[in-house]
Short mmCIF file of C-alpha atoms and ligand atoms in Angstrom, two decimals:
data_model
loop_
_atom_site.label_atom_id
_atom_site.label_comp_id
_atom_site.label_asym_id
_atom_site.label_seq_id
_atom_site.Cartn_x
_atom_site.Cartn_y
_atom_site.Cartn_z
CA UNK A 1 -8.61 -25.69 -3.04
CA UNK A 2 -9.39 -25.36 0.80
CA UNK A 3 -5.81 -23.88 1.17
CA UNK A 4 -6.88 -20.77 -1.33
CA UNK A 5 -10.28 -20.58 -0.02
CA UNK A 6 -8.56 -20.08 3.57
CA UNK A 7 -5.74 -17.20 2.07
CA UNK A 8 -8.97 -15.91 0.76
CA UNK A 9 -10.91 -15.37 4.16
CA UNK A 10 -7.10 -14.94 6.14
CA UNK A 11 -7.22 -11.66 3.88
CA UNK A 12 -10.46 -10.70 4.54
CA UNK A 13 -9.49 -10.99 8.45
CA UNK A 14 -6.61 -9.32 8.15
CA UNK A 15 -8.21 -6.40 5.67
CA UNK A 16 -10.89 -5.67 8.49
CA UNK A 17 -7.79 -5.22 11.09
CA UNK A 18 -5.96 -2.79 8.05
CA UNK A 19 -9.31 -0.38 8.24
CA UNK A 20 -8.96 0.03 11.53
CA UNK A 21 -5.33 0.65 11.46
CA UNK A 22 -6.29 3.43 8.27
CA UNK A 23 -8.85 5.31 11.00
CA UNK A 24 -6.74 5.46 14.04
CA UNK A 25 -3.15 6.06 12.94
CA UNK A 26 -3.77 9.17 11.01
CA UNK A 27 -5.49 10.05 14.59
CA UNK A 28 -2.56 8.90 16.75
CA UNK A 29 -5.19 6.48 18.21
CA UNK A 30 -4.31 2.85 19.63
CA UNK A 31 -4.90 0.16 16.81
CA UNK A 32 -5.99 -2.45 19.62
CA UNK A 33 -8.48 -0.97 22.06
CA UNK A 34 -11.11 0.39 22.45
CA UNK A 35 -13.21 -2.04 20.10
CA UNK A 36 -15.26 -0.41 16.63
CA UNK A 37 -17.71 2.18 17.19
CA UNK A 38 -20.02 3.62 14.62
CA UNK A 39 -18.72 7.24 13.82
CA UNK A 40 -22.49 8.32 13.91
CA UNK A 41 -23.93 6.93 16.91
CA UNK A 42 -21.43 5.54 18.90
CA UNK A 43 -22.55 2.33 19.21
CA UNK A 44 -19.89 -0.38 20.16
CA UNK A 45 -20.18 -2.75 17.02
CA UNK A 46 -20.48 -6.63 17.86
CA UNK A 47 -18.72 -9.07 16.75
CA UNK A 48 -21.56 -10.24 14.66
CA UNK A 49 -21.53 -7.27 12.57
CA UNK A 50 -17.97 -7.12 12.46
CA UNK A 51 -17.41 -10.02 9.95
CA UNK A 52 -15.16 -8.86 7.04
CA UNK A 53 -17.26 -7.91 3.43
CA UNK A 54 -20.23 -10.06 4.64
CA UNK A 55 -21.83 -7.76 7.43
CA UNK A 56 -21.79 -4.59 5.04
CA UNK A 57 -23.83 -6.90 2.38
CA UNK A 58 -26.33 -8.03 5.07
CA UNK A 59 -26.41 -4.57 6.63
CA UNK A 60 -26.58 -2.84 3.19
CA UNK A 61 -23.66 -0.25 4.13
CA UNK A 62 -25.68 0.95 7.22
CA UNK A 63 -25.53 1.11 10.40
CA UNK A 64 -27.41 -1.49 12.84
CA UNK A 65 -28.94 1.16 15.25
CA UNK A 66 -28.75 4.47 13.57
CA UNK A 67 -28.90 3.53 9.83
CA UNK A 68 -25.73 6.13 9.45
CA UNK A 69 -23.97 5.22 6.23
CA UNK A 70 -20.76 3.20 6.72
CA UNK A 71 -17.78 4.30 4.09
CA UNK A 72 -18.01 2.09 1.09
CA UNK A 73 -13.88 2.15 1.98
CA UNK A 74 -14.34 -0.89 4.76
CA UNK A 75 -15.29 -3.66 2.59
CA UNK A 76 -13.00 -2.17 -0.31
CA UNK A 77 -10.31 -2.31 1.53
CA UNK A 78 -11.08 -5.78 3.07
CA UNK A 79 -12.15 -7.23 -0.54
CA UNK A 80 -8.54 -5.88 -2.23
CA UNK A 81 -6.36 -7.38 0.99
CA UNK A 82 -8.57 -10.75 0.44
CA UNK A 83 -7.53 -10.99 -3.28
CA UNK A 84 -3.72 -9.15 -2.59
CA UNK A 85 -3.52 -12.55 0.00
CA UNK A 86 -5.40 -14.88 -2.44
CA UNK A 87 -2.84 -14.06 -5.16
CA UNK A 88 0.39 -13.72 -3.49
CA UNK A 89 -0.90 -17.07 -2.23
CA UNK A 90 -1.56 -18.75 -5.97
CA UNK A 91 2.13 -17.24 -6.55
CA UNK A 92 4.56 -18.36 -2.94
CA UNK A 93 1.86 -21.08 -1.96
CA UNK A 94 1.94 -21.69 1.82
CA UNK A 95 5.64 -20.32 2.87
CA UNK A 96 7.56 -17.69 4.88
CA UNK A 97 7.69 -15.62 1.09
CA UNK A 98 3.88 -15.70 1.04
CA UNK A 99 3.91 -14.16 4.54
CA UNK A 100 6.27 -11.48 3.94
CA UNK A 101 5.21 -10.43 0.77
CA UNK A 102 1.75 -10.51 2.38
CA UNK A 103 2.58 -8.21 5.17
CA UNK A 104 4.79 -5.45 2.58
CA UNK A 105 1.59 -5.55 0.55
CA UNK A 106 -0.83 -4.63 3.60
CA UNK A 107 1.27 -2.23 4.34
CA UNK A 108 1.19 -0.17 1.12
CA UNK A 109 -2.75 -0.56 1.55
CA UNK A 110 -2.72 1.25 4.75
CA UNK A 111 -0.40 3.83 3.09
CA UNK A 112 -2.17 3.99 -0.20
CA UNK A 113 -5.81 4.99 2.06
CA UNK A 114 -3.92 7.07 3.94
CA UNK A 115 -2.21 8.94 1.72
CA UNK A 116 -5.00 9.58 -0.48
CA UNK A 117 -7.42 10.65 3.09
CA UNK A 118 -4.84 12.75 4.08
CA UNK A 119 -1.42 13.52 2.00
CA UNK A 120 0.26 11.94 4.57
CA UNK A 121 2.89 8.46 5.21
CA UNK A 122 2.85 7.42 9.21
CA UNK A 123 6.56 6.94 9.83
CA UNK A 124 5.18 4.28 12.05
CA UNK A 125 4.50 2.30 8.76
CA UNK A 126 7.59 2.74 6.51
CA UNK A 127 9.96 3.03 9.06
CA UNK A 128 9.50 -0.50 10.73
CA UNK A 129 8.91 -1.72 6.95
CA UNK A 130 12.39 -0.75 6.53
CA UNK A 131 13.50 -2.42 9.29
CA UNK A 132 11.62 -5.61 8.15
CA UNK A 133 12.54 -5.32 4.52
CA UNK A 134 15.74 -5.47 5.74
CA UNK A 135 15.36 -8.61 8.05
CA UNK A 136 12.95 -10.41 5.71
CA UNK A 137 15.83 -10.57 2.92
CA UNK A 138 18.16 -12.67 5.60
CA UNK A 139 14.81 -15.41 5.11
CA UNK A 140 13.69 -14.49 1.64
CA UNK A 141 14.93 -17.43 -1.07
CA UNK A 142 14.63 -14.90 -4.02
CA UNK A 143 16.99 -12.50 -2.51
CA UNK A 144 20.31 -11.75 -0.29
CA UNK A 145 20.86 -8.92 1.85
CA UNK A 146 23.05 -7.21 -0.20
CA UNK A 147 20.23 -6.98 -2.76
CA UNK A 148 18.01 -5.57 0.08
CA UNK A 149 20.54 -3.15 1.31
CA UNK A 150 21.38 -2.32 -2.16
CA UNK A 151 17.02 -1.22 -2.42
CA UNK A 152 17.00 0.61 0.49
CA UNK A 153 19.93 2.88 -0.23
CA UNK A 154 19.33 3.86 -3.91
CA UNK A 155 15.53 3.91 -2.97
CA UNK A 156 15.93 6.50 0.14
CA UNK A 157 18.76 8.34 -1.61
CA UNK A 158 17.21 8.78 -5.13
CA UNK A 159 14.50 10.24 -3.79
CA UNK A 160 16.01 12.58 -1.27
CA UNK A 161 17.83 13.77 -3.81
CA UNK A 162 15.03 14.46 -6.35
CA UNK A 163 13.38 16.37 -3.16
CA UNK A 164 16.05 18.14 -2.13
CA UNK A 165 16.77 19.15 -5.77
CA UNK A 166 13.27 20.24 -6.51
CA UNK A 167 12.83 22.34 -3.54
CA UNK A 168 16.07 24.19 -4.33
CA UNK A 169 15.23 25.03 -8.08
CA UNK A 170 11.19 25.99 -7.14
CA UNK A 171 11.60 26.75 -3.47
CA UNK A 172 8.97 24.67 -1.85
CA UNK A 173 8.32 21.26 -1.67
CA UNK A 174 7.18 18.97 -4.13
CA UNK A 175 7.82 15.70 -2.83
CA UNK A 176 7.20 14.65 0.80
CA UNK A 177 9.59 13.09 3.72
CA UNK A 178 7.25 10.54 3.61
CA UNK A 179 7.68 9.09 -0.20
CA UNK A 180 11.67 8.75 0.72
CA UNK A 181 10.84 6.22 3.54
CA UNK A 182 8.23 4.52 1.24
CA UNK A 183 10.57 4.15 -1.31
CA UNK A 184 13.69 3.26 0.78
CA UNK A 185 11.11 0.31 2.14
CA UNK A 186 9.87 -0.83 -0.85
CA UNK A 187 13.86 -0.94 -1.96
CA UNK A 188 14.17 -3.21 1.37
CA UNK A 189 11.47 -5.55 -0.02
CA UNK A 190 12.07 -5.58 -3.46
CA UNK A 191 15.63 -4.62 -4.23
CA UNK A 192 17.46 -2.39 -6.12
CA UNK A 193 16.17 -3.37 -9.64
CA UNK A 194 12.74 -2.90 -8.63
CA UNK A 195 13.32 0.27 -7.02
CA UNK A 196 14.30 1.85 -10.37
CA UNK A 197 10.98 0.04 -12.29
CA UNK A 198 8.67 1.73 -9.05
CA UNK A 199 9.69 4.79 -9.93
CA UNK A 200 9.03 4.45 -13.45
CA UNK A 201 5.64 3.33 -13.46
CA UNK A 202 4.83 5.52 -10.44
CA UNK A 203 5.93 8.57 -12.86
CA UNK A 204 4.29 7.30 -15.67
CA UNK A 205 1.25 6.38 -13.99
CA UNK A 206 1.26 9.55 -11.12
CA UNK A 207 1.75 11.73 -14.70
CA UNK A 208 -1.34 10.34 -16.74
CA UNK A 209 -3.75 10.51 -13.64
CA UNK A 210 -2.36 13.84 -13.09
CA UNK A 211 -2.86 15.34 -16.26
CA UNK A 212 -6.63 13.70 -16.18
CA UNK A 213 -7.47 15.19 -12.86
CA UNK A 214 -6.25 18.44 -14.38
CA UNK A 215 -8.23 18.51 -17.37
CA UNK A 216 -11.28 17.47 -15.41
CA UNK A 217 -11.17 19.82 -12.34
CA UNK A 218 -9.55 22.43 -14.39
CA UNK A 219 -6.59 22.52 -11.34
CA UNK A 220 -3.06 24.11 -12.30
CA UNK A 221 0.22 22.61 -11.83
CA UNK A 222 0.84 22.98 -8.65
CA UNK A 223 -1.93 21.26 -7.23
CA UNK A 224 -0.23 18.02 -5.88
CA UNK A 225 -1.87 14.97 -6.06
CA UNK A 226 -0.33 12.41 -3.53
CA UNK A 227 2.81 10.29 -4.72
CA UNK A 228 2.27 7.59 -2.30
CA UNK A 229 -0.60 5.72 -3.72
CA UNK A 230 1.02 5.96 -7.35
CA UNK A 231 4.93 4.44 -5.51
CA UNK A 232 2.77 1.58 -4.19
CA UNK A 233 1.39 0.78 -7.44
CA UNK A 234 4.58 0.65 -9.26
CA UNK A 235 5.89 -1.98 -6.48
CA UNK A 236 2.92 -4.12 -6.69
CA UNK A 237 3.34 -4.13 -10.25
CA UNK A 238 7.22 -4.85 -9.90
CA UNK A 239 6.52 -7.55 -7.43
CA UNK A 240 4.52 -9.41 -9.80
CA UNK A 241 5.74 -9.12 -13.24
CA UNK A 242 9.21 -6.85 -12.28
CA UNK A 243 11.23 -10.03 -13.71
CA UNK A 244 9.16 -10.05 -17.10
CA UNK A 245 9.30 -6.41 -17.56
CA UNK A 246 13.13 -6.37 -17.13
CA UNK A 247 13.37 -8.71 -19.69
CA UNK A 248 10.94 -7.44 -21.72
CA UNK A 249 12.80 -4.53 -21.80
CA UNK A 250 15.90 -5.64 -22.17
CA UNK A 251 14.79 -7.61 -25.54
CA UNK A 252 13.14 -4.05 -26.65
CA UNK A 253 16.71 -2.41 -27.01
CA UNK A 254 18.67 -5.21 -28.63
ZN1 ZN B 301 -24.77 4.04 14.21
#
């Protein structure tokens, strides 16, 4: 009970750090120093104000000083990384897998936010994600390197293909640079298996949501709507029931 309320507030910690990495990085800004400011007045923000979810309650979503609004995205992001830990946690319990799953899973927040901000993945995200994918399946019980390797090949080269394809049939690009590296990642993480299920839901999801946003803003076609966010969807979703909807699948077509 103490161990889950701790994962809880670890998250919440960890969450507050993950905002400040979603500000600076699209910025080229250091993630360390100088400490938070508010974007409005430029007050330094203390430490007593700083505390993850709680200070925006007691503050109401303002500002100490100025009463500027503070982006509803701060505890958001801070309340989704507290339950991402808190259930990763109920799932690996208190092990290396909970750590490293923990980790790939803040990552896709920080590329979920950014991607939606500003239709772009930092390379300094998926690249080293890659690089840890890879490393973390050497550690990783459920997995063997092979498997890894096997994720981060198909999930970079389908991808790159599908990209490289597009652009030569309609000239311009559909997909970015950056959804290859997320995808060869999450391949690193998750494995092969899962790399084909992302892509499926991301699709099927990325499709639907499409479709809705067309119909409601009345935008054609070509209006792209970031793939990112819809990729790290599909591999939290294959993280956590990937096994089950194999299966499930599996049964279907007997
Ligand atoms: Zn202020």
């Amino acid at each position: 009970m103490m161990l889950y309320t701790v994962s809880i507030i670890f998250g919440a910690i960890v969450g507050s750090f993950l905002n400040v990495c979603i500000f600076r990085l699209p910025k080229e800004e250091s993630i360390i120093w100088p400490g938070s400011h508010c974007p409005h007045c430029e007050n330094p923000i203390k430490f007593y104000d700083n505390i993850p979810l709680i200070s925006y309650l007691l503050l109401r979503g303002k500002c100490r000083y100025c009463r500027g609004a503070i982006s509803a995205q701060y505890p958001l992001v801070e309340g989704i990384t507290a339950l991402s830990s808190f259930i990763l946690f109920m799932r690996f319990g208190p092990s290396l897998s909970y750590l490293i799953y923990f980790a790939f899973v803040a990552a896709l927040i920080v590329i979920t936010v950014i991607d939606l901000n500003h239709q772009i993945i930092p390379d300094v995200i998926s690249l080293p994600g890659i690089g840890v994918g890879l490393l973390a399946s050497l550690i990783l019980p459920q997995f063997t390197f092979f498997d890894s390797l096997k994720g981060f090949l198909l999930g970079g080269g389908s991808l790159f293909l599908v990209a490289t394809l597009y652009q030569w049939l309609f000239r311009r690009e559909g997909m970015g640079g950056g959804d290859v590296k997320l995808l060869a990642m999450i391949g690193a993480f998750l494995g092969w298996k899962a790399v084909i299920l992302t892509i499926l839901l991301g699709s099927l999801v990325g499709s639907i949501t499409g479709i809705i946003v067309m119909v409601l803003k009345g935008k054609d076609f070509k209006y792209a709507i970031p793939f990112g966010p819809f990729l790290s969807l599909g591999a939290v979703i294959s993280l956590f029931y990937g096994e089950e909807l194999i299966r499930w699948y599996i049964h279907l077509n007997r």
